[in-house]
CSV table of C-alpha atoms and ligand atoms in Angstrom, one decimal:
chain,number,residue,atom,x,y,z
A,1,MET,CA,11.8,-14.9,-27.5
A,2,SER,CA,11.1,-18.2,-28.8
A,3,SER,CA,13.4,-21.2,-29.1
A,4,GLU,CA,14.5,-22.6,-32.3
A,5,HIS,CA,11.6,-25.3,-32.2
A,6,SER,CA,8.7,-24.1,-29.9
A,7,PRO,CA,5.7,-23.2,-31.8
A,8,LEU,CA,4.8,-19.2,-31.9
A,9,SER,CA,1.8,-18.5,-30.0
A,10,PRO,CA,-1.5,-16.9,-31.7
A,11,GLU,CA,-0.3,-13.4,-30.5
A,12,GLU,CA,3.1,-13.5,-32.1
A,13,THR,CA,1.6,-14.9,-35.2
A,14,GLY,CA,-0.8,-12.4,-35.4
A,15,ARG,CA,1.7,-9.5,-34.5
A,16,ILE,CA,4.1,-10.5,-37.5
A,17,GLY,CA,0.8,-10.6,-39.8
A,18,SER,CA,-0.3,-7.2,-38.9
A,19,ALA,CA,3.6,-5.8,-38.7
A,20,LEU,CA,3.8,-6.7,-42.2
A,21,HIS,CA,0.7,-5.2,-43.3
A,22,GLU,CA,1.9,-1.8,-41.7
A,23,VAL,CA,5.2,-2.2,-43.6
A,24,ARG,CA,3.5,-3.0,-47.1
A,25,GLU,CA,1.3,0.1,-46.0
A,26,ARG,CA,4.3,2.1,-45.8
A,27,ILE,CA,6.0,1.2,-48.6
A,28,ALA,CA,2.8,1.9,-50.7
A,29,ALA,CA,2.4,5.4,-49.3
A,30,ALA,CA,6.4,6.3,-49.8
A,31,ALA,CA,6.1,4.6,-53.3
A,32,GLN,CA,2.9,7.0,-54.0
A,33,ALA,CA,4.7,9.8,-52.7
A,34,ALA,CA,7.5,9.2,-55.1
A,35,GLY,CA,5.3,9.1,-58.0
A,36,ARG,CA,6.1,5.2,-58.2
A,37,SER,CA,4.1,2.2,-58.0
A,38,ALA,CA,4.0,0.1,-55.0
A,39,GLU,CA,4.6,-3.3,-56.7
A,40,ALA,CA,8.2,-1.3,-58.0
A,41,VAL,CA,9.1,-1.8,-54.4
A,42,THR,CA,10.2,-5.6,-53.2
A,43,LEU,CA,9.7,-6.2,-49.4
A,44,VAL,CA,12.7,-8.3,-48.4
A,45,ALA,CA,11.9,-9.9,-45.0
A,46,VAL,CA,14.9,-9.9,-42.8
A,47,SER,CA,14.3,-12.8,-40.7
A,48,LYS,CA,18.3,-13.6,-38.9
A,49,PHE,CA,18.1,-14.6,-35.5
A,50,HIS,CA,14.2,-15.4,-35.8
A,51,PRO,CA,13.0,-18.9,-35.7
A,52,GLN,CA,11.8,-20.7,-38.9
A,53,GLU,CA,8.2,-20.4,-37.4
A,54,ALA,CA,8.4,-17.1,-37.6
A,55,VAL,CA,9.1,-17.1,-41.3
A,56,ILE,CA,6.3,-19.4,-41.7
A,57,ALA,CA,4.4,-17.1,-40.1
A,58,ALA,CA,5.3,-14.6,-42.4
A,59,LEU,CA,5.1,-16.8,-45.5
A,60,ASP,CA,0.9,-17.4,-44.2
A,61,ALA,CA,0.8,-13.7,-44.1
A,62,GLY,CA,1.5,-13.9,-48.0
A,63,GLN,CA,5.2,-12.3,-47.6
A,64,ARG,CA,7.9,-14.4,-50.1
A,65,VAL,CA,10.9,-13.0,-50.4
A,66,PHE,CA,13.5,-13.3,-47.4
A,67,GLY,CA,16.7,-12.1,-46.1
A,68,GLU,CA,19.2,-14.0,-43.9
A,69,ASN,CA,22.9,-12.7,-42.9
A,70,ARG,CA,24.7,-15.9,-42.2
A,71,VAL,CA,24.8,-19.1,-44.8
A,72,GLN,CA,24.5,-21.8,-42.0
A,73,GLU,CA,21.1,-20.5,-40.2
A,74,ALA,CA,19.5,-19.8,-44.0
A,75,ALA,CA,20.7,-23.3,-44.4
A,76,ALA,CA,18.6,-24.7,-41.6
A,77,LYS,CA,15.8,-22.5,-42.0
A,78,PHE,CA,14.6,-22.0,-45.4
A,79,PRO,CA,15.5,-25.0,-48.2
A,80,PRO,CA,13.2,-27.4,-45.9
A,81,LEU,CA,10.4,-24.8,-46.7
A,82,ARG,CA,10.6,-24.5,-50.4
A,83,GLU,CA,8.4,-27.8,-50.7
A,84,ARG,CA,5.3,-25.8,-49.2
A,85,TRP,CA,6.2,-22.4,-51.0
A,86,PRO,CA,7.9,-22.9,-54.2
A,87,ASP,CA,8.1,-19.1,-54.9
A,88,LEU,CA,9.8,-18.3,-51.7
A,89,ARG,CA,12.9,-16.6,-52.9
A,90,LEU,CA,16.3,-16.1,-50.3
A,91,HIS,CA,18.5,-13.4,-50.4
A,92,LEU,CA,21.6,-13.8,-48.3
A,93,ILE,CA,23.0,-10.2,-47.4
A,94,GLY,CA,25.3,-10.4,-44.9
A,95,GLY,CA,29.4,-10.5,-45.2
A,96,LEU,CA,30.4,-13.5,-46.9
A,97,GLN,CA,33.4,-16.1,-46.2
A,98,THR,CA,34.6,-17.4,-49.2
A,99,ASN,CA,34.9,-20.8,-48.0
A,100,LYS,CA,30.8,-20.2,-47.4
A,101,ALA,CA,30.5,-19.4,-51.1
A,102,ALA,CA,29.7,-23.0,-52.2
A,103,GLU,CA,27.1,-23.4,-50.0
A,104,ALA,CA,25.5,-20.1,-50.3
A,105,VAL,CA,25.8,-20.7,-53.8
A,106,ARG,CA,23.6,-23.7,-53.4
A,107,ILE,CA,20.8,-22.3,-51.4
A,108,ALA,CA,20.4,-18.4,-52.2
A,109,ASP,CA,18.1,-17.2,-54.9
A,110,MET,CA,20.3,-13.7,-54.5
A,111,ILE,CA,23.5,-12.9,-53.1
A,112,GLU,CA,23.3,-9.5,-52.3
A,113,SER,CA,27.1,-8.6,-50.6
A,114,LEU,CA,29.1,-9.4,-53.5
A,115,ASP,CA,32.1,-7.1,-52.5
A,116,ARG,CA,35.7,-7.9,-53.3
A,117,PRO,CA,37.3,-9.9,-56.1
A,118,SER,CA,38.4,-12.7,-53.8
A,119,LEU,CA,34.6,-13.6,-53.5
A,120,SER,CA,33.7,-12.8,-57.1
A,121,ASP,CA,36.5,-15.7,-57.5
A,122,ALA,CA,34.9,-17.8,-55.1
A,123,ILE,CA,30.9,-17.0,-56.5
A,124,ALA,CA,32.1,-18.1,-60.0
A,125,LYS,CA,34.1,-21.2,-59.3
A,126,ALA,CA,31.1,-22.5,-57.0
A,127,ALA,CA,28.8,-21.4,-59.7
A,128,GLU,CA,30.2,-23.5,-62.6
A,129,LYS,CA,30.3,-26.3,-60.2
A,130,ALA,CA,26.8,-26.1,-59.2
A,131,GLY,CA,25.7,-25.3,-62.4
A,132,ARG,CA,23.8,-22.2,-61.4
A,133,VAL,CA,24.5,-18.5,-60.7
A,134,PRO,CA,22.2,-16.7,-58.1
A,135,ASP,CA,21.2,-13.4,-58.8
A,136,LEU,CA,24.0,-11.1,-57.5
A,137,LEU,CA,23.8,-7.3,-55.9
A,138,ILE,CA,27.7,-5.7,-55.1
A,139,GLU,CA,27.3,-4.3,-51.8
A,140,VAL,CA,29.2,-0.5,-51.9
A,141,ASN,CA,30.3,1.1,-48.6
A,142,THR,CA,28.5,4.1,-49.5
A,143,GLY,CA,30.4,5.7,-46.3
A,144,ASP,CA,34.0,4.6,-47.1
A,145,GLU,CA,33.9,3.2,-43.4
A,146,ALA,CA,36.8,1.4,-42.3
A,147,GLN,CA,35.0,-1.4,-40.5
A,148,LYS,CA,32.1,-1.9,-42.9
A,149,ALA,CA,31.9,-4.5,-45.6
A,150,GLY,CA,31.1,-3.5,-49.6
A,151,VAL,CA,33.5,-2.2,-52.2
A,152,CYS,CA,34.8,1.6,-51.5
A,153,ARG,CA,33.3,4.2,-53.5
A,154,ALA,CA,36.9,4.6,-55.8
A,155,GLU,CA,37.0,1.1,-56.4
A,156,ALA,CA,33.2,0.6,-57.3
A,157,ASP,CA,32.9,1.4,-60.9
A,158,GLY,CA,35.9,-1.0,-61.7
A,159,PHE,CA,34.5,-3.8,-59.6
A,160,ILE,CA,31.2,-3.5,-61.2
A,161,ARG,CA,32.7,-3.5,-64.6
A,162,ASP,CA,34.9,-6.4,-63.9
A,163,CYS,CA,31.6,-8.2,-62.5
A,164,ARG,CA,29.5,-7.5,-65.3
A,165,ALA,CA,32.0,-9.1,-67.5
A,166,ARG,CA,32.3,-12.0,-65.3
A,167,PHE,CA,28.5,-12.5,-64.5
A,168,GLY,CA,26.8,-10.9,-67.2
A,169,ALA,CA,22.8,-10.3,-66.3
A,170,ALA,CA,23.3,-12.3,-63.1
A,171,LEU,CA,24.5,-8.8,-61.8
A,172,LYS,CA,21.6,-7.3,-61.1
A,173,GLY,CA,22.4,-4.1,-58.8
A,174,LEU,CA,24.0,-2.4,-56.0
A,175,MET,CA,23.2,-2.8,-52.2
A,176,CYS,CA,24.6,-0.3,-49.2
A,177,ILE,CA,23.9,-0.1,-45.8
A,178,PRO,CA,24.6,3.8,-45.1
A,179,PRO,CA,26.5,4.7,-42.0
A,180,ALA,CA,24.4,4.3,-38.7
A,181,ASP,CA,24.1,7.8,-37.4
A,182,GLY,CA,23.9,10.6,-39.9
A,183,ASN,CA,21.3,11.5,-42.8
A,184,PRO,CA,21.4,8.0,-45.0
A,185,ALA,CA,19.7,10.1,-47.8
A,186,PRO,CA,22.8,11.2,-49.9
A,187,HIS,CA,24.1,7.4,-49.7
A,188,PHE,CA,20.7,6.4,-51.4
A,189,SER,CA,21.2,8.8,-53.9
A,190,TYR,CA,24.8,7.6,-54.6
A,191,LEU,CA,23.6,4.7,-55.2
A,192,ARG,CA,21.0,5.4,-57.3
A,193,THR,CA,23.2,7.4,-60.0
A,194,LEU,CA,26.1,4.5,-59.4
A,195,ALA,CA,23.4,1.8,-60.6
A,196,ASP,CA,21.9,4.0,-63.2
A,197,ARG,CA,25.1,5.1,-64.8
A,198,HIS,CA,26.1,1.2,-65.1
A,199,GLY,CA,22.7,0.1,-66.4
A,200,LEU,CA,21.9,-1.6,-63.6
A,201,PRO,CA,18.5,-1.9,-62.6
A,202,VAL,CA,18.4,-3.2,-59.0
A,203,CYS,CA,19.4,-1.2,-56.0
A,204,SER,CA,18.8,-2.7,-52.6
A,205,MET,CA,18.9,0.1,-50.0
A,206,GLY,CA,16.6,1.3,-46.8
A,207,MET,CA,16.3,-1.0,-43.4
A,208,SER,CA,13.5,-0.6,-40.6
A,209,ALA,CA,14.4,3.2,-39.4
A,210,ASP,CA,15.0,4.5,-42.8
A,211,TYR,CA,13.0,2.6,-45.9
A,212,PRO,CA,10.6,5.1,-46.7
A,213,ALA,CA,13.4,7.7,-47.4
A,214,ALA,CA,15.1,4.8,-49.6
A,215,ILE,CA,12.1,4.6,-51.7
A,216,MET,CA,12.0,8.2,-52.2
A,217,ALA,CA,15.7,8.1,-53.4
A,218,GLY,CA,14.6,5.2,-55.8
A,219,ALA,CA,15.0,1.6,-53.8
A,220,ASP,CA,13.8,-1.4,-55.3
A,221,TYR,CA,14.4,-3.7,-52.7
A,222,VAL,CA,14.4,-2.5,-48.9
A,223,ARG,CA,15.2,-5.1,-46.1
A,224,VAL,CA,13.3,-4.4,-43.3
A,225,GLY,CA,13.9,-7.0,-40.1
A,226,THR,CA,12.8,-5.3,-36.7
A,227,ALA,CA,9.8,-3.5,-38.2
A,228,ILE,CA,8.2,-7.2,-39.2
A,229,PHE,CA,9.8,-9.5,-36.6
A,230,GLY,CA,10.8,-7.2,-33.5
A,231,GLN,CA,13.7,-7.3,-31.6
A,232,ARG,CA,16.6,-9.7,-32.1
A,233,SER,CA,18.2,-11.6,-29.0
B,301,PLP,C1,19.9,-6.9,-40.4
B,301,PLP,C2,20.0,-6.4,-41.5
B,301,PLP,C3,18.8,-5.6,-42.2
B,301,PLP,C4,17.4,-5.4,-41.4
B,301,PLP,O1,17.7,-4.2,-40.1
B,301,PLP,P1,16.7,-3.9,-39.6
B,301,PLP,O2,17.2,-2.6,-39.0
B,301,PLP,O3,16.2,-4.8,-38.8
B,301,PLP,O4,15.6,-3.6,-40.3
B,301,PLP,C5,19.3,-4.8,-43.4
B,301,PLP,N1,20.1,-5.2,-44.2
B,301,PLP,C6,21.1,-6.0,-43.7
B,301,PLP,C7,22.4,-6.1,-44.4
B,301,PLP,C8,21.1,-6.4,-42.5
B,301,PLP,O5,22.3,-7.2,-41.9
């Protein structure tokens, strides 16, 4: 894999372009099968661990929405690209430490991983200081897995209500990462139902291995990394 600053080979650039095309086709097919329009599904291209040049190749292929896990990495890669691509959107999708909230609020258009009251406090404080609130999704630990981020099922309703009261319309919806083994479909359905019950428009669910199933279950955003950019080192 190329290092941070070496340009991509034409082959690699072409590969990202055709992978994106293929993912977009599969999104359209899944949306159609679900009786939904392809435009209703937003592809979040997850570029973590891939160099800025890979992001540029995707931008050149028409992709505009990107996901990153780590604030530091996102801060190095994305702000310099905004001048040339002003409609670029950066989503932070990884577990967020409270001491990174200020920088996250500064650089992100959306934070998808709001998952606990202490982070809600930190984001609110940073947003007040910065004079801007990014869009927010609450991450739900739909499998109630001990090692995983996200608010557990039993606390989801209360946390959603608290965040709604605090952030108002900036709270757009919910995000989940189902357990790695097993059928993700029930987790997707659970998230959709929970979002609908709270009148939240956005469900972010589905990754490279399962985004068509997520679209069938009503995903609005799918977060796809490997299928676009290849394996992460
Ligand atoms: C890495 C990551 C993805 C993308 O996973 P792929 O399997 O590479 O598509 C999606 N969502 C989150 C939260 C991630 O951390």
